Amino acid sequence: VSNTSPIISLLLINKIDLLKKLFKKILIPNEVYQEIILKDQKLTIDTCIKQGWLIKSKTPKLPVLNDLDRGEAAAISLALQFDKSFLLIDDKKGRELAESLGINVIGTIGILLFAKKRKLIKNIKQILDLFAKSNRWISDDLYHKALREAEE
């Protein structure tokens, strides 16, 4: 299950194919789909859906989750429907809530580290630098932590 930010981040740097290679299927609630198309990514996201690995899913009854937007709340709600699934999410509050509910979370940086371990990318430094150029914010601490974990 994915929230909006990991998909948008990877779309902006033309690395959305990493999700297809790392995960068999990724579900996105309709709320996340709506957020993605608001970022002018309708054509690309619809192509991913037509390929069959990205699946737009109805959202279970949406709980009221304070301090979260509808996409994050919907993604968490959908992830709760599946055992042993991952939730792709970057937002700190959303990650903390999901983890408190027993959901396994992985963010965009974690996706990149996983891709490197699977030898789908050679290094993450260039990709992290692309994020900065595409206005995707990463703290200096997270940037350096990711490079250490990637042994770069």
Steps between C-alpha positions, in 0.01 A plus 500: 500500500635844419441855602557782252849629580713194410321468166530871418866507604585207276290634212682835510838334448380234255558211742141378542609170342683417824166444670394259226827308536498488881136422573263265318197724549445837659157615608411867517175628644294731282599796721867440414414469131322837516803662668731359232293630210492844664880497457457472118592130497172354368641356178795333671300362791227370268770321298625329819143394580450362147820298538332326793758544775344814645142447611252771590296367789186603683580634841352324799294724725728792568574560867557851625875523543599834645785689335499280189374589156240283329758315291707398800193401701367296207835327441528406869141379503561286189828360636319386816297263280806288415732294718871518428466787257713811475378855497708732283484835677737788573302727731638472855162520677350248260794262542483520878127435506529209256781344704296539819224302326743220413545591133842452342606830344760589242571844362648618173855481637433146623374409152827628353708306752297186425552556125874534551513177704314326217752652253231693314697822544875549542492788746251718674700822524416603144132429561496693828661791318228478233240532775653831603487622140134399472400684819459185712626589847731268691663607825879505514488238777290263291714563191820407685338210685382355168848532350651325804248216477572469128874503578556794268 
